[in-house]
Each structure stands twice: as structure tokens, then as C-alpha cells.
DNA sequence: GCGGTTCTGGACCGAATGGGCCATAACGAG
DNA sequence: CTCGTTATGGCCCATTCGGTCCAGAACCGC
């Protein structure tokens, strides 16, 4: 019927996500987005709407990708506890610290925008609730597999695990030395899930 | 000698801090700052320098106040463990959720700016290191008072406690229901410091 | 009361912002 | 090949940004 798009929508979304991730929402100008995506103003605007809409779209994409990866991680884990351990240790896993320093797009965005942009806070709640559900499932499995005390409540433990991971992400974002970060991760993991620490 | 200042520097700093706290650094315009402080451009600029400098000043003020309060809290605590418990439960203590939703200025700022403004990340590290030291002292005392297992390492435990608190602050910033937040706080506290949970 | 100095707040500036617009190009259907 | 449709990207605009500057006001010591 008509002229087809020259760009791959998903690719643009990833480039835009990176731009927002690196500079934050407010500090990323339309120009930055155009340069990152390689598109012209009309194209970007026509395909995704204004900056705000585009940002939310990229953020939701990011979240969905993460949730999917988490679910897959649980399915492919040898034991339920393994997935939980990886989840907690993840933010401290990078020996160079570069990944940790970048933080999590959702956490960064929520911290920056929760007060002024309810959609971001809502997205964060949605994401964290979903993660809690996945962790709960993982911990139920871990209990059946003998890696979690029979009297421990999986849902309650899941909340504690999520909190620990959020804390590690926040701490990693400060650029704390990788060793310190790893020590903190190990410390909190040992106390929350002794069976996962060895 | 000359005309004295009409405004109280500390008062202005608090007003400015609130403005940044509510909107984030980038989204707060000079106009916002003038309105919040009630000063004219020349006065604010002359007294504090540009936006960036003013922000760092307000942030450091905020940090120092927090650290001082934490030290006082330790000194006035009946037991070392009480101070640690209050520190962890703090972010979830507000039944309306308004305080939690506001988050922590330092955490918000670090999440927004760590990548682009090294001073902010450095300030966060400084603050978190200082908090860890205070917590370590509190936990050493708690161990002497029988509220921490003799074989537990206070410094290591302090790191875990800090991570938990940062996680709760991050979770609270999403606007999660106060009940859920309180449950998460209680869950993580029970697991990190059984003696503090009752 | 006077002089000198500092404070004050608004006028002003250039630059950059987010967003709208449109002439043109590129394509598929017929 | 032609036509209609849609993507494209650069041009344009009003607004707002952070920051400078200055004329006048306010105050102190003398």
C-alpha cells in the first residue's frame, strides 16, 4: 500500500532505552534520542508520540524483557534456590563494576520520577509485584527441594529477597568498589538464605 | 560595614532541598528554586553560586543532618539493637505512606545523577560508608548486650542492614501500600536480626 | 547624616528545549 | 508505469532554560 518503515521498531526502542538509561529522563533531550536512534524528528514522533510516551514504552519494554528473563531463569534452574541466589548476586556479579554502576533503568526512573509521573511508580509496583510472585514460586520449589526451612513462608521470604536485591542495586549505583559490593551481597544472602550461600 | 542579608541561609537551603526532593535535580528549574526560597535571582546566585553548586550544597547539608541524627539515635538508644531496628523500620514507619513515597533525597539523587555527576555518587559512598560505620558500632554494642550472636561479624552484618534499608527505601518510593511495605520491613528484619524483630 | 559597601530582584541574554509542520522520497497495488 | 499513501528528516517556532548584569535599596560605622 505505502512506503514501509526503514527502521526496526525494536531496535529503536533499545537505542532510546540506552539513552534514557545513561542520562535519566529529564536530562535526555529529543536531540539525544534522535542521535541515538538515528531517526529524524518526524519519524520518531510519528511512530512513538512525544518524549513522555516514548519513554514509558521503552520502560515497559525493559520491564517485560526482565520479567521474561527471570521466568526463564527459574524454569532452567537446576534448583529453585539457584535462581534466587543468582537474582540476589546479580547486581554484584560484575567484577569491573561498570554494570552495577549503571543500575537498573526501572529503579533509576522510579527514583527520579515517581513523584511527578504516576505511571512510572505504577510500572515499578507492577514489576516488583511480578518479581515477588516469581520469587515466591522459586522459594516454594526450594522448600520442596529442602533448600528452605519448612516453616519459612515463601511469600514472606520473597519480599525480603526483593528488598535485598533492590538495596544492592541502589548500593551498586553509587559506584562502590566491586569487592565491597560483593561482600554486601554475600552477607545479605547468607542471612536470608543460608542454603544458597555456599 | 554594609547591608546585611535579609534571609537565613539555612532556611533557604532547606527550602531548596525540598524543591529538589520533590521534582528531582534536572526537573527543578531556577524559577522553582526562586519561588521556593523567596529570593531573587541575584541573591540566590550571589550566595550559593549556580544550580549545580547549590544542589550539592543542599545535598551535603541533608546528608550531614542525617548522619548526625543517626549518631544521636545510637547514643540515646537503650540498646544498640534498638537503633538498628529503628533504622531498618524507618522507611516503612509511616502509616499513610507519604513519607515513604518521597524516598530519600540522597538515594533519589544518586539514582538520577550518579552517571553524569561524580560528586553525587561520591557523596553517596561517603554517606553510606559513614552509616555502615555507625551501624557497625551499634552492632558491636548489641553483641556485648547479647542481642547479636557472638560469632556474627558486626561490620558484615552492618552491610547487610544497610542494603536492607536501601531496598526498603527504594520499594517505598514506588508508593507500595504501607502494609506491604511494613511486611517487607518486618520480614527482612526478622531474618537479619532475630533479636530485633520482637 | 553621610559614605561606602553589600544585598536585592528584576531586566535581559543567548542557547537549547520540546514539539509542529511540510515538501519530498520511497514504496506497493493495480 | 502510475497513482495514492505513508515514511522521512530537516526547517521552523514559541517557550523556557540557566546565567549575567546592573540600578537602586538597605544597612553599617563613623
Short mmCIF file of C-alpha atoms (C1' of nucleotides) in Angstrom, two decimals:
data_model
loop_
_atom_site.label_atom_id
_atom_site.label_comp_id
_atom_site.label_asym_id
_atom_site.label_seq_id
_atom_site.Cartn_x
_atom_site.Cartn_y
_atom_site.Cartn_z
CA UNK A 1 0.00 0.00 0.00
CA UNK A 2 2.54 2.56 1.03
CA UNK A 3 6.09 3.23 1.91
CA UNK A 4 7.35 0.84 4.57
CA UNK A 5 9.38 1.82 7.60
CA UNK A 6 13.10 1.86 7.10
CA UNK A 7 13.88 1.23 10.77
CA UNK A 8 13.29 -1.67 13.10
CA UNK A 9 10.96 -0.56 15.85
CA UNK A 10 12.53 -2.84 18.44
CA UNK A 11 16.00 -1.63 17.61
CA UNK A 12 15.00 1.98 18.02
CA UNK A 13 13.36 1.19 21.32
CA UNK A 14 16.58 -0.37 22.57
CA UNK A 15 18.66 2.61 21.47
CA UNK A 16 16.25 5.00 23.12
CA UNK A 17 16.24 2.91 26.27
CA UNK A 18 20.01 3.16 26.45
CA UNK A 19 19.89 6.90 26.07
CA UNK A 20 17.41 7.25 28.92
CA UNK A 21 19.36 4.76 30.96
CA UNK A 22 22.58 6.70 30.61
CA UNK A 23 21.29 10.19 31.29
CA UNK A 24 17.97 9.87 33.06
CA UNK A 25 14.64 11.02 31.70
CA UNK A 26 14.77 14.77 32.16
CA UNK A 27 18.38 15.15 31.11
CA UNK A 28 17.85 13.29 27.84
CA UNK A 29 16.92 15.75 25.11
CA UNK A 30 14.99 15.00 21.97
CA UNK A 31 18.23 15.58 20.15
CA UNK A 32 19.89 12.85 22.17
CA UNK A 33 17.09 10.50 21.23
CA UNK A 34 17.34 11.34 17.55
CA UNK A 35 21.06 10.80 17.58
CA UNK A 36 20.78 7.54 19.50
CA UNK A 37 18.07 6.19 17.26
CA UNK A 38 19.40 7.62 14.02
CA UNK A 39 15.92 8.77 13.09
CA UNK A 40 14.59 12.16 12.14
CA UNK A 41 12.14 14.06 14.21
CA UNK A 42 9.10 13.25 12.12
CA UNK A 43 9.78 9.53 12.15
CA UNK A 44 10.35 9.19 15.85
CA UNK A 45 7.47 11.43 16.66
CA UNK A 46 5.15 9.78 14.18
CA UNK A 47 5.97 6.28 15.33
CA UNK A 48 6.01 6.72 19.10
CA UNK A 49 4.44 10.03 20.02
CA UNK A 50 6.08 12.50 22.32
CA UNK A 51 9.02 12.05 24.64
CA UNK A 52 6.90 11.01 27.58
CA UNK A 53 5.05 8.31 25.67
CA UNK A 54 8.23 7.04 24.10
CA UNK A 55 9.89 6.80 27.46
CA UNK A 56 7.07 4.81 29.00
CA UNK A 57 7.08 2.50 26.02
CA UNK A 58 10.81 1.86 26.37
CA UNK A 59 10.49 1.39 30.11
CA UNK A 60 7.70 -1.16 29.76
CA UNK A 61 9.68 -2.99 27.14
CA UNK A 62 12.62 -3.15 29.51
CA UNK A 63 10.46 -4.45 32.32
CA UNK A 64 8.80 -7.10 30.24
CA UNK A 65 12.15 -8.32 28.99
CA UNK A 66 13.42 -8.56 32.53
CA UNK A 67 10.40 -10.43 33.78
CA UNK A 68 10.62 -12.84 30.91
CA UNK A 69 14.28 -13.48 31.62
CA UNK A 70 13.51 -14.06 35.27
CA UNK A 71 10.83 -16.60 34.47
CA UNK A 72 13.15 -18.38 32.10
CA UNK A 73 15.87 -18.33 34.70
CA UNK A 74 13.54 -20.09 37.10
CA UNK A 75 12.49 -22.68 34.57
CA UNK A 76 16.01 -23.53 33.56
CA UNK A 77 17.42 -23.55 37.09
CA UNK A 78 18.54 -26.89 38.46
CA UNK A 79 17.09 -25.96 41.82
CA UNK A 80 14.70 -23.21 42.85
CA UNK A 81 17.26 -21.77 45.22
CA UNK A 82 19.77 -21.33 42.41
CA UNK A 83 17.55 -18.88 40.64
CA UNK A 84 17.04 -16.87 43.83
CA UNK A 85 20.75 -16.81 44.52
CA UNK A 86 21.51 -15.56 41.04
CA UNK A 87 18.87 -12.91 41.42
CA UNK A 88 20.43 -11.56 44.60
CA UNK A 89 24.02 -11.88 43.48
CA UNK A 90 23.30 -10.42 40.05
CA UNK A 91 23.77 -6.75 40.91
CA UNK A 92 27.20 -7.53 42.35
CA UNK A 93 28.33 -10.02 39.75
CA UNK A 94 30.32 -7.68 37.56
CA UNK A 95 33.97 -7.56 38.61
CA UNK A 96 34.61 -4.26 36.83
CA UNK A 97 31.64 -2.56 38.45
CA UNK A 98 30.52 -0.95 35.21
CA UNK A 99 27.25 -2.83 35.04
CA UNK A 100 26.49 -2.20 38.70
CA UNK A 101 27.21 1.46 38.30
CA UNK A 102 24.64 1.71 35.57
CA UNK A 103 21.99 0.46 37.91
CA UNK A 104 18.57 -0.63 36.78
CA UNK A 105 16.57 1.53 34.40
CA UNK A 106 13.39 0.93 36.34
CA UNK A 107 14.95 1.71 39.71
CA UNK A 108 16.66 4.81 38.36
CA UNK A 109 13.50 6.03 36.68
CA UNK A 110 11.33 5.36 39.68
CA UNK A 111 13.69 7.26 41.94
CA UNK A 112 13.77 10.19 39.54
CA UNK A 113 10.12 10.33 38.53
CA UNK A 114 7.88 8.52 41.00
CA UNK A 115 6.57 11.77 42.45
CA UNK A 116 5.86 13.54 39.18
CA UNK A 117 4.92 10.65 36.91
CA UNK A 118 2.47 8.21 38.48
CA UNK A 119 2.78 5.87 35.52
CA UNK A 120 6.39 5.20 36.40
CA UNK A 121 5.59 4.38 40.01
CA UNK A 122 2.76 2.14 38.86
CA UNK A 123 5.07 0.37 36.46
CA UNK A 124 7.55 -0.18 39.26
CA UNK A 125 4.89 -1.66 41.50
CA UNK A 126 3.69 -3.91 38.73
CA UNK A 127 7.20 -5.10 38.08
CA UNK A 128 8.11 -5.66 41.71
CA UNK A 129 4.87 -7.47 42.38
CA UNK A 130 5.55 -9.75 39.44
CA UNK A 131 9.09 -10.39 40.62
CA UNK A 132 7.81 -11.20 44.09
CA UNK A 133 5.46 -13.74 42.56
CA UNK A 134 8.27 -15.38 40.62
CA UNK A 135 10.50 -15.45 43.68
CA UNK A 136 7.68 -16.93 45.74
CA UNK A 137 7.32 -19.71 43.21
CA UNK A 138 11.07 -20.28 43.23
CA UNK A 139 11.11 -20.45 47.01
CA UNK A 140 8.17 -22.84 47.13
CA UNK A 141 10.15 -25.08 44.89
CA UNK A 142 13.23 -24.57 47.06
CA UNK A 143 11.25 -25.63 50.11
CA UNK A 144 10.15 -28.81 48.40
CA UNK A 145 13.75 -29.40 47.42
CA UNK A 146 14.91 -28.97 51.00
CA UNK A 147 16.71 -25.66 50.46
CA UNK A 148 14.33 -23.61 52.53
CA UNK A 149 13.20 -24.33 56.07
CA UNK A 150 9.78 -25.99 56.08
CA UNK A 151 8.41 -23.39 58.46
CA UNK A 152 9.57 -20.44 56.34
CA UNK A 153 6.90 -18.62 54.41
CA UNK A 154 7.92 -18.42 50.73
CA UNK A 155 5.97 -15.23 50.01
CA UNK A 156 7.40 -13.51 53.04
CA UNK A 157 10.89 -14.66 52.18
CA UNK A 158 10.39 -13.47 48.62
CA UNK A 159 9.65 -9.96 49.84
CA UNK A 160 12.85 -9.96 51.87
CA UNK A 161 14.82 -11.19 48.87
CA UNK A 162 13.38 -8.48 46.65
CA UNK A 163 14.25 -5.82 49.21
CA UNK A 164 17.80 -7.13 49.41
CA UNK A 165 18.21 -7.06 45.68
CA UNK A 166 16.82 -3.52 45.39
CA UNK A 167 19.24 -2.45 48.08
CA UNK A 168 22.17 -3.98 46.27
CA UNK A 169 21.16 -2.28 43.05
CA UNK A 170 20.97 1.05 44.86
CA UNK A 171 24.33 0.49 46.50
CA UNK A 172 25.93 -0.58 43.25
CA UNK A 173 24.71 2.61 41.60
CA UNK A 174 26.95 4.62 43.89
CA UNK A 175 29.98 3.06 42.25
CA UNK A 176 31.01 1.32 45.44
CA UNK A 177 34.04 -0.91 44.92
CA UNK A 178 33.10 -4.28 43.40
CA UNK A 179 34.65 -6.10 46.34
CA UNK A 180 32.60 -4.19 48.86
CA UNK A 181 29.50 -4.74 46.81
CA UNK A 182 30.19 -8.45 46.54
CA UNK A 183 30.77 -8.66 50.27
CA UNK A 184 27.47 -6.94 50.92
CA UNK A 185 25.67 -9.28 48.54
CA UNK A 186 27.18 -12.33 50.17
CA UNK A 187 26.42 -11.02 53.61
CA UNK A 188 22.78 -10.41 52.95
CA UNK A 189 22.37 -13.66 51.04
CA UNK A 190 23.88 -15.71 53.86
CA UNK A 191 21.45 -14.24 56.32
CA UNK A 192 18.36 -14.53 54.18
CA UNK A 193 19.02 -17.91 52.60
CA UNK A 194 21.75 -19.90 54.31
CA UNK A 195 21.26 -22.78 51.89
CA UNK A 196 22.06 -20.53 48.93
CA UNK A 197 25.23 -19.05 50.29
CA UNK A 198 27.62 -21.92 49.93
CA UNK B 1 30.05 47.77 57.28
CA UNK B 2 27.44 47.02 54.72
CA UNK B 3 23.95 45.84 54.14
CA UNK B 4 23.26 42.57 55.90
CA UNK B 5 21.46 39.61 54.35
CA UNK B 6 17.71 39.61 54.74
CA UNK B 7 17.38 35.83 54.51
CA UNK B 8 18.52 32.97 56.70
CA UNK B 9 20.95 30.82 54.77
CA UNK B 10 19.91 27.61 56.47
CA UNK B 11 16.26 28.29 55.82
CA UNK B 12 16.88 28.86 52.14
CA UNK B 13 18.91 25.67 51.95
CA UNK B 14 16.02 23.71 53.42
CA UNK B 15 13.52 25.22 51.00
CA UNK B 16 15.80 24.49 48.08
CA UNK B 17 16.36 20.97 49.33
CA UNK B 18 12.60 20.40 49.37
CA UNK B 19 12.26 21.66 45.82
CA UNK B 20 14.94 19.27 44.59
CA UNK B 21 13.48 16.49 46.67
CA UNK B 22 10.05 16.90 45.16
CA UNK B 23 10.99 17.21 41.50
CA UNK B 24 14.48 15.81 41.08
CA UNK B 25 17.51 17.79 40.02
CA UNK B 26 17.02 18.21 36.29
CA UNK B 27 13.30 18.89 36.50
CA UNK B 28 13.73 21.67 39.03
CA UNK B 29 14.14 24.97 37.24
CA UNK B 30 15.83 28.06 38.59
CA UNK B 31 12.38 29.57 38.74
CA UNK B 32 11.23 26.78 41.02
CA UNK B 33 14.16 27.49 43.28
CA UNK B 34 13.47 31.20 43.39
CA UNK B 35 9.85 30.60 44.22
CA UNK B 36 10.69 28.02 46.89
CA UNK B 37 13.29 30.21 48.52
CA UNK B 38 11.52 33.50 48.03
CA UNK B 39 14.76 35.07 46.86
CA UNK B 40 15.58 36.95 43.71
CA UNK B 41 17.99 35.67 41.16
CA UNK B 42 20.85 37.85 42.21
CA UNK B 43 20.61 36.91 45.84
CA UNK B 44 20.45 33.18 45.33
CA UNK B 45 23.16 33.26 42.74
CA UNK B 46 25.37 35.54 44.77
CA UNK B 47 25.04 33.49 47.91
CA UNK B 48 25.34 29.98 46.55
CA UNK B 49 26.62 30.05 43.00
CA UNK B 50 24.97 28.20 40.17
CA UNK B 51 22.33 25.50 40.28
CA UNK B 52 24.82 22.66 40.37
CA UNK B 53 26.76 24.10 43.31
CA UNK B 54 23.60 24.96 45.18
CA UNK B 55 22.31 21.46 44.72
CA UNK B 56 25.47 19.85 46.04
CA UNK B 57 25.43 22.16 48.99
CA UNK B 58 21.84 21.24 49.83
CA UNK B 59 22.58 17.57 49.35
CA UNK B 60 25.58 17.63 51.67
CA UNK B 61 23.59 19.51 54.25
CA UNK B 62 20.94 16.85 54.06
CA UNK B 63 23.48 14.08 54.45
CA UNK B 64 25.23 15.66 57.38
CA UNK B 65 21.93 16.19 59.14
CA UNK B 66 21.03 12.57 58.61
CA UNK B 67 24.36 11.28 59.85
CA UNK B 68 24.15 13.46 62.91
CA UNK B 69 20.65 12.21 63.67
CA UNK B 70 21.82 8.64 63.27
CA UNK B 71 24.68 9.12 65.70
CA UNK B 72 22.38 10.73 68.19
CA UNK B 73 19.92 7.92 67.75
CA UNK B 74 22.65 5.46 68.65
CA UNK B 75 23.75 7.41 71.67
CA UNK B 76 20.28 7.80 73.06
CA UNK B 77 19.20 4.22 72.34
CA UNK B 78 18.61 2.00 75.36
CA UNK B 79 20.25 -0.86 73.49
CA UNK B 80 22.38 -0.95 70.37
CA UNK B 81 19.91 -3.20 68.63
CA UNK B 82 17.11 -0.66 69.11
CA UNK B 83 18.88 1.86 66.97
CA UNK B 84 19.44 -0.69 64.22
CA UNK B 85 15.83 -1.77 64.34
CA UNK B 86 14.61 1.79 64.03
CA UNK B 87 16.96 2.35 61.14
CA UNK B 88 15.55 -0.60 59.20
CA UNK B 89 11.92 0.01 60.11
CA UNK B 90 12.15 3.74 59.48
CA UNK B 91 11.36 3.72 55.76
CA UNK B 92 8.19 1.74 56.47
CA UNK B 93 7.11 3.54 59.60
CA UNK B 94 4.69 5.99 58.05
CA UNK B 95 1.14 4.56 58.02
CA UNK B 96 -0.02 6.98 55.31
CA UNK B 97 2.88 6.16 53.02
CA UNK B 98 3.51 9.80 52.16
CA UNK B 99 6.95 9.90 53.71
CA UNK B 100 7.94 6.59 52.16
CA UNK B 101 6.78 7.74 48.76
CA UNK B 102 9.04 10.75 48.95
CA UNK B 103 12.03 8.47 49.35
CA UNK B 104 15.43 9.71 50.38
CA UNK B 105 16.95 12.75 48.70
CA UNK B 106 20.33 11.11 48.51
CA UNK B 107 19.01 7.86 47.09
CA UNK B 108 16.84 9.68 44.57
CA UNK B 109 19.67 11.95 43.53
CA UNK B 110 22.17 9.16 43.25
CA UNK B 111 19.81 7.14 41.07
CA UNK B 112 19.19 10.14 38.83
CA UNK B 113 22.69 11.56 38.61
CA UNK B 114 25.35 9.02 39.56
CA UNK B 115 26.39 8.52 35.95
CA UNK B 116 26.61 12.18 34.98
CA UNK B 117 27.67 13.80 38.24
CA UNK B 118 30.50 12.01 40.01
CA UNK B 119 30.19 14.28 43.04
CA UNK B 120 26.78 12.86 43.77
CA UNK B 121 27.99 9.27 43.60
CA UNK B 122 30.95 10.18 45.79
CA UNK B 123 28.65 11.82 48.30
CA UNK B 124 26.50 8.71 48.37
CA UNK B 125 29.52 6.50 49.01
CA UNK B 126 30.71 8.78 51.74
CA UNK B 127 27.31 8.76 53.37
CA UNK B 128 26.81 5.01 53.09
CA UNK B 129 30.27 4.30 54.41
CA UNK B 130 29.59 6.53 57.38
CA UNK B 131 26.26 4.84 58.01
CA UNK B 132 27.95 1.45 57.85
CA UNK B 133 30.42 2.60 60.46
CA UNK B 134 27.65 3.76 62.77
CA UNK B 135 25.74 0.54 62.29
CA UNK B 136 28.87 -1.46 62.97
CA UNK B 137 29.33 0.36 66.23
CA UNK B 138 25.69 -0.21 67.12
CA UNK B 139 26.02 -3.91 66.37
CA UNK B 140 29.21 -4.26 68.37
CA UNK B 141 27.30 -2.84 71.27
CA UNK B 142 24.39 -5.15 70.53
CA UNK B 143 26.72 -8.10 70.62
CA UNK B 144 28.03 -7.07 74.01
CA UNK B 145 24.43 -6.69 75.13
CA UNK B 146 23.55 -10.18 73.97
CA UNK B 147 21.35 -9.10 71.06
CA UNK B 148 23.67 -10.35 68.36
CA UNK B 149 25.16 -13.81 68.10
CA UNK B 150 28.76 -13.82 69.39
CA UNK B 151 30.02 -15.35 66.16
CA UNK B 152 28.35 -12.74 63.93
CA UNK B 153 30.62 -10.14 62.41
CA UNK B 154 29.27 -6.66 63.21
CA UNK B 155 30.76 -4.99 60.13
CA UNK B 156 29.42 -7.69 57.86
CA UNK B 157 26.03 -7.52 59.49
CA UNK B 158 26.06 -3.75 59.17
CA UNK B 159 26.49 -4.05 55.41
CA UNK B 160 23.51 -6.36 55.20
CA UNK B 161 21.44 -3.97 57.30
CA UNK B 162 22.35 -1.04 55.09
CA UNK B 163 21.42 -2.99 51.97
CA UNK B 164 18.08 -3.89 53.51
CA UNK B 165 17.33 -0.31 54.39
CA UNK B 166 18.26 0.94 50.94
CA UNK B 167 15.99 -1.70 49.46
CA UNK B 168 13.10 -0.63 51.64
CA UNK B 169 13.62 2.99 50.69
CA UNK B 170 13.58 2.04 47.02
CA UNK B 171 10.47 -0.06 47.45
CA UNK B 172 8.73 2.66 49.42
CA UNK B 173 9.42 5.13 46.65
CA UNK B 174 7.18 3.12 44.32
CA UNK B 175 4.22 4.00 46.50
CA UNK B 176 3.69 0.41 47.50
CA UNK B 177 0.89 0.02 50.07
CA UNK B 178 2.09 0.82 53.61
CA UNK B 179 1.01 -2.63 54.78
CA UNK B 180 3.05 -4.38 52.14
CA UNK B 181 6.00 -2.18 52.89
CA UNK B 182 5.72 -2.85 56.61
CA UNK B 183 5.51 -6.57 55.94
CA UNK B 184 8.63 -6.41 53.84
CA UNK B 185 10.46 -4.46 56.52
CA UNK B 186 9.44 -6.91 59.20
CA UNK B 187 10.36 -9.85 57.01
CA UNK B 188 13.84 -8.65 56.27
CA UNK B 189 14.45 -7.51 59.84
CA UNK B 190 13.43 -10.89 61.27
CA UNK B 191 15.88 -12.65 59.03
CA UNK B 192 18.79 -10.29 59.56
CA UNK B 193 18.38 -9.62 63.27
CA UNK B 194 16.07 -12.06 65.01
CA UNK B 195 16.66 -10.33 68.32
CA UNK B 196 15.35 -7.05 66.97
CA UNK B 197 12.18 -8.37 65.47
CA UNK B 198 10.06 -8.90 68.52
"C1'" DG C 1 23.54 62.22 58.35
"C1'" DC C 2 26.90 60.64 55.38
"C1'" DG C 3 29.78 57.49 52.57
"C1'" DG C 4 30.92 53.23 51.21
"C1'" DT C 5 29.76 48.62 50.67
"C1'" DT C 6 26.93 44.87 50.10
"C1'" DC C 7 22.50 42.97 49.15
"C1'" DT C 8 18.49 42.69 46.16
"C1'" DG C 9 15.37 41.50 42.44
"C1'" DG C 10 14.11 42.11 38.03
"C1'" DA C 11 15.52 43.05 33.20
"C1'" DC C 12 17.97 40.93 29.85
"C1'" DC C 13 20.61 37.43 27.05
"C1'" DG C 14 21.98 33.57 24.07
"C1'" DA C 15 21.25 28.87 23.80
"C1'" DA C 16 18.69 24.90 23.88
"C1'" DT C 17 14.40 22.84 24.66
"C1'" DG C 18 10.13 20.02 23.07
"C1'" DG C 19 7.16 19.99 19.54
"C1'" DG C 20 4.64 21.10 14.85
"C1'" DC C 21 4.91 21.18 10.03
"C1'" DC C 22 5.63 20.11 5.32
"C1'" DA C 23 7.96 19.23 0.88
"C1'" DT C 24 9.92 15.27 -0.70
"C1'" DA C 25 11.13 10.45 -1.24
"C1'" DA C 26 10.08 5.71 -1.32
"C1'" DC C 27 7.23 2.21 -1.92
"C1'" DG C 28 3.10 -1.26 -3.07
"C1'" DA C 29 -1.13 -2.13 -5.53
"C1'" DG C 30 -3.35 -2.06 -9.66
"C1'" DC D 1 4.13 2.69 -15.16
"C1'" DT D 2 1.26 5.36 -12.44
"C1'" DC D 3 -1.04 6.77 -8.56
"C1'" DG D 4 -2.09 7.10 -3.81
"C1'" DT D 5 -0.25 6.57 0.58
"C1'" DT D 6 2.90 6.75 4.10
"C1'" DA D 7 7.52 7.36 5.97
"C1'" DT D 8 11.10 10.68 6.30
"C1'" DG D 9 14.03 14.29 8.10
"C1'" DG D 10 15.10 18.85 8.16
"C1'" DC D 11 13.14 23.52 8.93
"C1'" DC D 12 10.74 26.46 11.89
"C1'" DC D 13 8.70 28.24 16.16
"C1'" DA D 14 7.38 29.66 20.77
"C1'" DT D 15 8.86 28.80 25.21
"C1'" DT D 16 11.84 28.10 28.78
"C1'" DC D 17 16.20 27.25 30.27
"C1'" DG D 18 20.40 28.68 33.25
"C1'" DG D 19 23.07 32.55 33.90
"C1'" DT D 20 24.71 37.63 33.80
"C1'" DC D 21 24.26 42.22 34.93
"C1'" DC D 22 23.04 46.43 36.93
"C1'" DA D 23 20.49 50.28 39.07
"C1'" DG D 24 18.70 51.09 43.18
"C1'" DA D 25 17.86 49.98 48.12
"C1'" DA D 26 19.36 48.94 52.66
"C1'" DC D 27 22.41 48.94 56.12
"C1'" DC D 28 26.78 49.73 58.95
"C1'" DG D 29 30.42 52.52 61.11
"C1'" DC D 30 31.82 56.93 61.66
#
